[in-house]
Amino acid sequence: GAGVSQSPSNKVTEKGKDVELRCDPISGHTALYWYRQSLGQGLEFLIYFQGNSAPDKSGLPSDRFSAERTGGSVSTLTIQRTQQEDSAVYLCASSELVAGAETQYFGPGTRLLVL
Amino acid sequence: RKEVEQDPGPFNVPEGATVAFNCTYSNSASQSFFWYRQDCRKEPKLLMSVYSSGNEDGRFTAQLNRASQYISLLIRDSKLSDSATYLCVVAASGGSYIPTFGRGTSLIVHP
């Protein structure tokens, strides 16, 4: 079956512009996560959704970052006024049931480069 | 102290070798443990879950030591294709269940 998909796969933008990243989780998966991975670094948790609600937003680096999920499916991560330090791979993952206790399936990521 | 710590390596081993990685965690309430594999410029993929009694999947064996708060991954008869970064993942019970990833251990298997 279809896995987690993300779009765009690559995004180059200029400093100060807004970007929107999209994640399509596996159908029926309740939990959805966003992570960020800088070159050679580990995964940095950003936010997760249980259904359409986000119980914990503490991982978002700043108020320039926001995320939403609608219909218990697609999620978008928006970065406003991008900065060069936002350059990273943004990974989305979904899991079937309760966040954390279940296997996460990752999408291929969006590689963001802020010039 | 970081919540989940791993030796970044790299571990450079010949084909056929046995290699073991450890991962320590700080949250004693942790209940779920996993090993993921991440190839260069690819997304992480589940390698195996780690159960209290330990578990084995072919050449891979995972163990949990709750008293010392670490998990381990043993790879026997290493293959060239095992070259990757191995990520330890720990999730606590209760609260928001946010899984915490270690930074990964790099394994290079050479001929």
PDB file of C-alpha atoms in Angstrom:
ATOM      1  CA  GLY A   1       0.000   0.000   0.000  1.00  0.00           C
ATOM      2  CA  ALA A   2       0.952   3.654  -0.207  1.00  0.00           C
ATOM      3  CA  GLY A   3       3.417   4.928   2.333  1.00  0.00           C
ATOM      4  CA  VAL A   4       3.876   8.384   3.784  1.00  0.00           C
ATOM      5  CA  SER A   5       4.387  10.980   1.096  1.00  0.00           C
ATOM      6  CA  GLN A   6       5.790  14.462   1.392  1.00  0.00           C
ATOM      7  CA  SER A   7       5.928  17.393  -0.955  1.00  0.00           C
ATOM      8  CA  PRO A   8       7.870  19.102  -2.256  1.00  0.00           C
ATOM      9  CA  SER A   9      10.848  16.775  -2.156  1.00  0.00           C
ATOM     10  CA  ASN A  10      13.191  19.727  -2.460  1.00  0.00           C
ATOM     11  CA  LYS A  11      12.627  23.412  -1.809  1.00  0.00           C
ATOM     12  CA  VAL A  12      15.030  26.283  -2.317  1.00  0.00           C
ATOM     13  CA  THR A  13      13.877  29.630  -1.027  1.00  0.00           C
ATOM     14  CA  GLU A  14      15.233  33.031  -0.198  1.00  0.00           C
ATOM     15  CA  LYS A  15      15.678  34.235   3.338  1.00  0.00           C
ATOM     16  CA  GLY A  16      12.537  35.935   4.556  1.00  0.00           C
ATOM     17  CA  LYS A  17      10.108  33.999   2.383  1.00  0.00           C
ATOM     18  CA  ASP A  18       7.408  31.718   3.749  1.00  0.00           C
ATOM     19  CA  VAL A  19       7.351  28.013   2.890  1.00  0.00           C
ATOM     20  CA  GLU A  20       4.714  25.334   3.290  1.00  0.00           C
ATOM     21  CA  LEU A  21       5.572  21.673   3.545  1.00  0.00           C
ATOM     22  CA  ARG A  22       2.995  18.958   3.086  1.00  0.00           C
ATOM     23  CA  CYS A  23       2.668  15.477   4.514  1.00  0.00           C
ATOM     24  CA  ASP A  24       0.234  12.757   3.488  1.00  0.00           C
ATOM     25  CA  PRO A  25       0.260  10.029   6.138  1.00  0.00           C
ATOM     26  CA  ILE A  26      -0.647   6.416   5.650  1.00  0.00           C
ATOM     27  CA  SER A  27      -4.402   6.118   5.406  1.00  0.00           C
ATOM     28  CA  GLY A  28      -5.975   5.401   8.773  1.00  0.00           C
ATOM     29  CA  HIS A  29      -2.962   6.382  10.833  1.00  0.00           C
ATOM     30  CA  THR A  30      -4.054   8.454  13.796  1.00  0.00           C
ATOM     31  CA  ALA A  31      -0.739   9.956  14.865  1.00  0.00           C
ATOM     32  CA  LEU A  32       1.419  12.188  12.708  1.00  0.00           C
ATOM     33  CA  TYR A  33       4.809  13.642  13.577  1.00  0.00           C
ATOM     34  CA  TRP A  34       7.109  16.289  12.193  1.00  0.00           C
ATOM     35  CA  TYR A  35      10.865  16.164  12.703  1.00  0.00           C
ATOM     36  CA  ARG A  36      13.783  18.185  11.465  1.00  0.00           C
ATOM     37  CA  GLN A  37      17.206  16.751  10.650  1.00  0.00           C
ATOM     38  CA  SER A  38      20.141  18.996   9.945  1.00  0.00           C
ATOM     39  CA  LEU A  39      23.146  17.686   8.045  1.00  0.00           C
ATOM     40  CA  GLY A  40      24.929  15.046  10.090  1.00  0.00           C
ATOM     41  CA  GLN A  41      22.620  15.547  13.055  1.00  0.00           C
ATOM     42  CA  GLY A  42      19.944  13.494  14.760  1.00  0.00           C
ATOM     43  CA  LEU A  43      16.217  13.930  14.441  1.00  0.00           C
ATOM     44  CA  GLU A  44      14.780  16.946  16.236  1.00  0.00           C
ATOM     45  CA  PHE A  45      11.143  16.530  17.247  1.00  0.00           C
ATOM     46  CA  LEU A  46       8.950  19.454  16.211  1.00  0.00           C
ATOM     47  CA  ILE A  47       5.298  18.568  16.786  1.00  0.00           C
ATOM     48  CA  TYR A  48       2.888  15.681  16.691  1.00  0.00           C
ATOM     49  CA  PHE A  49      -0.807  15.317  16.014  1.00  0.00           C
ATOM     50  CA  GLN A  50      -3.259  12.899  17.518  1.00  0.00           C
ATOM     51  CA  GLY A  51      -6.095  13.168  15.047  1.00  0.00           C
ATOM     52  CA  ASN A  52      -6.368  16.868  14.276  1.00  0.00           C
ATOM     53  CA  SER A  53      -5.115  18.119  17.618  1.00  0.00           C
ATOM     54  CA  ALA A  54      -1.533  18.797  18.606  1.00  0.00           C
ATOM     55  CA  PRO A  55      -1.074  17.874  22.303  1.00  0.00           C
ATOM     56  CA  ASP A  56       2.509  19.053  22.377  1.00  0.00           C
ATOM     57  CA  LYS A  57       3.954  21.942  20.397  1.00  0.00           C
ATOM     58  CA  SER A  58       6.989  22.417  22.582  1.00  0.00           C
ATOM     59  CA  GLY A  59       9.393  21.242  19.908  1.00  0.00           C
ATOM     60  CA  LEU A  60       8.631  24.043  17.493  1.00  0.00           C
ATOM     61  CA  PRO A  61      11.819  26.157  17.369  1.00  0.00           C
ATOM     62  CA  SER A  62      10.096  29.534  17.241  1.00  0.00           C
ATOM     63  CA  ASP A  63       6.789  31.239  16.567  1.00  0.00           C
ATOM     64  CA  ARG A  64       7.726  31.325  12.881  1.00  0.00           C
ATOM     65  CA  PHE A  65       6.859  27.624  12.780  1.00  0.00           C
ATOM     66  CA  SER A  66       3.286  26.400  12.744  1.00  0.00           C
ATOM     67  CA  ALA A  67       1.534  23.227  11.722  1.00  0.00           C
ATOM     68  CA  GLU A  68      -1.977  22.039  11.182  1.00  0.00           C
ATOM     69  CA  ARG A  69      -3.749  18.859  10.296  1.00  0.00           C
ATOM     70  CA  THR A  70      -7.183  18.629   8.800  1.00  0.00           C
ATOM     71  CA  GLY A  71      -9.587  15.746   8.430  1.00  0.00           C
ATOM     72  CA  GLY A  72      -7.264  13.546  10.428  1.00  0.00           C
ATOM     73  CA  SER A  73      -5.136  13.175   7.347  1.00  0.00           C
ATOM     74  CA  VAL A  74      -2.958  15.712   5.520  1.00  0.00           C
ATOM     75  CA  SER A  75      -0.710  17.974   7.559  1.00  0.00           C
ATOM     76  CA  THR A  76       1.124  21.127   6.592  1.00  0.00           C
ATOM     77  CA  LEU A  77       4.129  22.637   8.294  1.00  0.00           C
ATOM     78  CA  THR A  78       4.554  26.333   7.624  1.00  0.00           C
ATOM     79  CA  ILE A  79       7.711  28.292   8.205  1.00  0.00           C
ATOM     80  CA  GLN A  80       7.321  32.033   8.022  1.00  0.00           C
ATOM     81  CA  ARG A  81      10.140  34.467   7.293  1.00  0.00           C
ATOM     82  CA  THR A  82      12.613  31.661   6.722  1.00  0.00           C
ATOM     83  CA  GLN A  83      16.151  31.973   8.025  1.00  0.00           C
ATOM     84  CA  GLN A  84      19.281  30.208   6.854  1.00  0.00           C
ATOM     85  CA  GLU A  85      19.345  28.097  10.006  1.00  0.00           C
ATOM     86  CA  ASP A  86      16.003  26.628   8.941  1.00  0.00           C
ATOM     87  CA  SER A  87      17.836  24.718   6.201  1.00  0.00           C
ATOM     88  CA  ALA A  88      17.394  21.024   6.950  1.00  0.00           C
ATOM     89  CA  VAL A  89      15.483  17.926   5.955  1.00  0.00           C
ATOM     90  CA  TYR A  90      11.951  18.008   7.321  1.00  0.00           C
ATOM     91  CA  LEU A  91      10.641  14.511   7.941  1.00  0.00           C
ATOM     92  CA  CYS A  92       7.082  13.477   8.536  1.00  0.00           C
ATOM     93  CA  ALA A  93       6.070  10.172  10.080  1.00  0.00           C
ATOM     94  CA  SER A  94       2.783   8.522  10.927  1.00  0.00           C
ATOM     95  CA  SER A  95       1.759   5.704  13.217  1.00  0.00           C
ATOM     96  CA  GLU A  96      -1.398   3.715  13.564  1.00  0.00           C
ATOM     97  CA  LEU A  97      -2.361   4.284  17.155  1.00  0.00           C
ATOM     98  CA  VAL A  98      -1.135   6.178  20.161  1.00  0.00           C
ATOM     99  CA  ALA A  99       1.877   8.345  19.521  1.00  0.00           C
ATOM    100  CA  GLY A 100       5.159   6.939  20.668  1.00  0.00           C
ATOM    101  CA  ALA A 101       4.087   3.420  21.437  1.00  0.00           C
ATOM    102  CA  GLU A 102       3.748   2.340  17.850  1.00  0.00           C
ATOM    103  CA  THR A 103       6.043   1.953  14.889  1.00  0.00           C
ATOM    104  CA  GLN A 104       6.525   5.159  12.967  1.00  0.00           C
ATOM    105  CA  TYR A 105       6.613   5.137   9.187  1.00  0.00           C
ATOM    106  CA  PHE A 106       8.585   7.967   7.686  1.00  0.00           C
ATOM    107  CA  GLY A 107       8.128   9.859   4.486  1.00  0.00           C
ATOM    108  CA  PRO A 108      11.100  10.639   2.230  1.00  0.00           C
ATOM    109  CA  GLY A 109      11.406  14.150   3.628  1.00  0.00           C
ATOM    110  CA  THR A 110      11.520  17.649   2.204  1.00  0.00           C
ATOM    111  CA  ARG A 111      14.997  19.085   1.771  1.00  0.00           C
ATOM    112  CA  LEU A 112      14.769  22.789   2.493  1.00  0.00           C
ATOM    113  CA  LEU A 113      17.552  25.166   1.564  1.00  0.00           C
ATOM    114  CA  VAL A 114      17.272  28.798   2.573  1.00  0.00           C
ATOM    115  CA  LEU A 115      19.648  31.068   0.698  1.00  0.00           C
TER     116      LEU A 115
ATOM    117  CA  ARG B   1      22.504  14.651  30.265  1.00  0.00           C
ATOM    118  CA  LYS B   2      20.817  13.944  26.935  1.00  0.00           C
ATOM    119  CA  GLU B   3      17.664  11.870  27.071  1.00  0.00           C
ATOM    120  CA  VAL B   4      18.968   9.274  24.645  1.00  0.00           C
ATOM    121  CA  GLU B   5      22.670   8.834  24.041  1.00  0.00           C
ATOM    122  CA  GLN B   6      24.532   6.827  21.450  1.00  0.00           C
ATOM    123  CA  ASP B   7      28.167   6.522  20.486  1.00  0.00           C
ATOM    124  CA  PRO B   8      28.235   8.213  17.065  1.00  0.00           C
ATOM    125  CA  GLY B   9      31.058   5.957  15.827  1.00  0.00           C
ATOM    126  CA  PRO B  10      31.816   5.256  13.105  1.00  0.00           C
ATOM    127  CA  PHE B  11      32.212   1.585  13.773  1.00  0.00           C
ATOM    128  CA  ASN B  12      34.364   0.284  10.947  1.00  0.00           C
ATOM    129  CA  VAL B  13      34.226  -3.526  10.721  1.00  0.00           C
ATOM    130  CA  PRO B  14      35.066  -6.190   8.135  1.00  0.00           C
ATOM    131  CA  GLU B  15      32.424  -8.347   6.524  1.00  0.00           C
ATOM    132  CA  GLY B  16      31.464 -11.250   8.726  1.00  0.00           C
ATOM    133  CA  ALA B  17      32.280  -9.455  11.968  1.00  0.00           C
ATOM    134  CA  THR B  18      29.968  -9.191  14.945  1.00  0.00           C
ATOM    135  CA  VAL B  19      29.304  -5.667  16.157  1.00  0.00           C
ATOM    136  CA  ALA B  20      27.275  -4.306  19.053  1.00  0.00           C
ATOM    137  CA  PHE B  21      25.861  -0.870  19.795  1.00  0.00           C
ATOM    138  CA  ASN B  22      24.504   0.442  23.051  1.00  0.00           C
ATOM    139  CA  CYS B  23      22.071   3.226  23.699  1.00  0.00           C
ATOM    140  CA  THR B  24      21.423   4.731  27.111  1.00  0.00           C
ATOM    141  CA  TYR B  25      18.298   6.597  28.131  1.00  0.00           C
ATOM    142  CA  SER B  26      17.617   8.857  31.077  1.00  0.00           C
ATOM    143  CA  ASN B  27      13.852   8.614  31.543  1.00  0.00           C
ATOM    144  CA  SER B  28      13.069   5.699  33.822  1.00  0.00           C
ATOM    145  CA  ALA B  29       9.404   5.897  32.747  1.00  0.00           C
ATOM    146  CA  SER B  30      10.334   4.840  29.233  1.00  0.00           C
ATOM    147  CA  GLN B  31       8.234   1.956  28.007  1.00  0.00           C
ATOM    148  CA  SER B  32       8.765   1.590  24.275  1.00  0.00           C
ATOM    149  CA  PHE B  33      12.080   1.003  22.599  1.00  0.00           C
ATOM    150  CA  PHE B  34      13.048   0.677  18.965  1.00  0.00           C
ATOM    151  CA  TRP B  35      16.011   0.496  16.645  1.00  0.00           C
ATOM    152  CA  TYR B  36      15.695   2.294  13.327  1.00  0.00           C
ATOM    153  CA  ARG B  37      18.080   2.214  10.419  1.00  0.00           C
ATOM    154  CA  GLN B  38      18.834   5.256   8.298  1.00  0.00           C
ATOM    155  CA  ASP B  39      20.740   5.048   5.057  1.00  0.00           C
ATOM    156  CA  CYS B  40      22.562   8.092   3.713  1.00  0.00           C
ATOM    157  CA  ARG B  41      20.104  10.748   2.530  1.00  0.00           C
ATOM    158  CA  LYS B  42      17.154   8.447   3.201  1.00  0.00           C
ATOM    159  CA  GLU B  43      14.413   8.388   5.779  1.00  0.00           C
ATOM    160  CA  PRO B  44      14.666   6.224   8.924  1.00  0.00           C
ATOM    161  CA  LYS B  45      13.061   2.798   8.726  1.00  0.00           C
ATOM    162  CA  LEU B  46      12.153   0.501  11.572  1.00  0.00           C
ATOM    163  CA  LEU B  47      14.692  -2.255  12.097  1.00  0.00           C
ATOM    164  CA  MET B  48      13.131  -3.841  15.133  1.00  0.00           C
ATOM    165  CA  SER B  49      11.243  -3.159  18.310  1.00  0.00           C
ATOM    166  CA  VAL B  50      12.956  -4.041  21.576  1.00  0.00           C
ATOM    167  CA  TYR B  51      11.054  -6.199  24.026  1.00  0.00           C
ATOM    168  CA  SER B  52      11.741  -6.706  27.703  1.00  0.00           C
ATOM    169  CA  SER B  53      12.731 -10.308  27.172  1.00  0.00           C
ATOM    170  CA  GLY B  54      15.003  -9.446  24.284  1.00  0.00           C
ATOM    171  CA  ASN B  55      14.289 -10.409  20.719  1.00  0.00           C
ATOM    172  CA  GLU B  56      16.058 -11.697  17.669  1.00  0.00           C
ATOM    173  CA  ASP B  57      15.428 -11.226  13.971  1.00  0.00           C
ATOM    174  CA  GLY B  58      17.842 -13.173  11.828  1.00  0.00           C
ATOM    175  CA  ARG B  59      21.316 -11.728  12.349  1.00  0.00           C
ATOM    176  CA  PHE B  60      20.007  -8.963  14.605  1.00  0.00           C
ATOM    177  CA  THR B  61      19.472  -9.234  18.346  1.00  0.00           C
ATOM    178  CA  ALA B  62      18.072  -6.480  20.532  1.00  0.00           C
ATOM    179  CA  GLN B  63      18.130  -6.420  24.303  1.00  0.00           C
ATOM    180  CA  LEU B  64      16.801  -4.163  27.012  1.00  0.00           C
ATOM    181  CA  ASN B  65      18.380  -3.601  30.405  1.00  0.00           C
ATOM    182  CA  ARG B  66      15.931  -1.596  32.492  1.00  0.00           C
ATOM    183  CA  ALA B  67      18.071  -1.572  35.608  1.00  0.00           C
ATOM    184  CA  SER B  68      20.929   0.127  33.796  1.00  0.00           C
ATOM    185  CA  GLN B  69      18.631   1.950  31.374  1.00  0.00           C
ATOM    186  CA  TYR B  70      20.144   0.901  28.119  1.00  0.00           C
ATOM    187  CA  ILE B  71      19.256  -1.046  25.029  1.00  0.00           C
ATOM    188  CA  SER B  72      21.620  -2.849  22.747  1.00  0.00           C
ATOM    189  CA  LEU B  73      21.743  -4.042  19.172  1.00  0.00           C
ATOM    190  CA  LEU B  74      23.948  -6.923  18.109  1.00  0.00           C
ATOM    191  CA  ILE B  75      24.631  -7.626  14.455  1.00  0.00           C
ATOM    192  CA  ARG B  76      26.196 -10.953  13.583  1.00  0.00           C
ATOM    193  CA  ASP B  77      27.913 -11.876  10.323  1.00  0.00           C
ATOM    194  CA  SER B  78      27.942  -8.259   9.112  1.00  0.00           C
ATOM    195  CA  LYS B  79      27.158  -7.624   5.450  1.00  0.00           C
ATOM    196  CA  LEU B  80      28.236  -4.706   3.301  1.00  0.00           C
ATOM    197  CA  SER B  81      24.562  -3.786   3.097  1.00  0.00           C
ATOM    198  CA  ASP B  82      24.430  -3.302   6.866  1.00  0.00           C
ATOM    199  CA  SER B  83      26.395  -0.075   6.446  1.00  0.00           C
ATOM    200  CA  ALA B  84      24.069   2.643   7.727  1.00  0.00           C
ATOM    201  CA  THR B  85      23.308   4.764  10.756  1.00  0.00           C
ATOM    202  CA  TYR B  86      21.416   2.998  13.515  1.00  0.00           C
ATOM    203  CA  LEU B  87      19.045   5.138  15.543  1.00  0.00           C
ATOM    204  CA  CYS B  88      17.871   4.294  19.020  1.00  0.00           C
ATOM    205  CA  VAL B  89      14.332   5.452  19.841  1.00  0.00           C
ATOM    206  CA  VAL B  90      12.766   5.617  23.281  1.00  0.00           C
ATOM    207  CA  ALA B  91       9.226   6.609  24.226  1.00  0.00           C
ATOM    208  CA  ALA B  92       7.881   7.175  27.724  1.00  0.00           C
ATOM    209  CA  SER B  93       4.500   6.061  28.956  1.00  0.00           C
ATOM    210  CA  GLY B  94       1.859   8.544  29.933  1.00  0.00           C
ATOM    211  CA  GLY B  95       1.923  12.192  29.034  1.00  0.00           C
ATOM    212  CA  SER B  96       2.413  12.968  25.384  1.00  0.00           C
ATOM    213  CA  TYR B  97       4.306   9.811  24.339  1.00  0.00           C
ATOM    214  CA  ILE B  98       6.802  11.793  22.316  1.00  0.00           C
ATOM    215  CA  PRO B  99       9.425   9.401  20.981  1.00  0.00           C
ATOM    216  CA  THR B 100      12.989  10.560  21.456  1.00  0.00           C
ATOM    217  CA  PHE B 101      15.620   9.682  18.911  1.00  0.00           C
ATOM    218  CA  GLY B 102      19.273   9.239  19.607  1.00  0.00           C
ATOM    219  CA  ARG B 103      21.696  10.861  17.193  1.00  0.00           C
ATOM    220  CA  GLY B 104      22.616   7.503  15.760  1.00  0.00           C
ATOM    221  CA  THR B 105      25.609   5.221  15.476  1.00  0.00           C
ATOM    222  CA  SER B 106      27.329   4.978  12.128  1.00  0.00           C
ATOM    223  CA  LEU B 107      28.346   1.516  10.929  1.00  0.00           C
ATOM    224  CA  ILE B 108      30.662   0.930   8.005  1.00  0.00           C
ATOM    225  CA  VAL B 109      31.156  -2.645   6.882  1.00  0.00           C
ATOM    226  CA  HIS B 110      34.101  -3.068   4.524  1.00  0.00           C
ATOM    227  CA  PRO B 111      35.162  -6.008   2.336  1.00  0.00           C
TER     228      PRO B 111
END
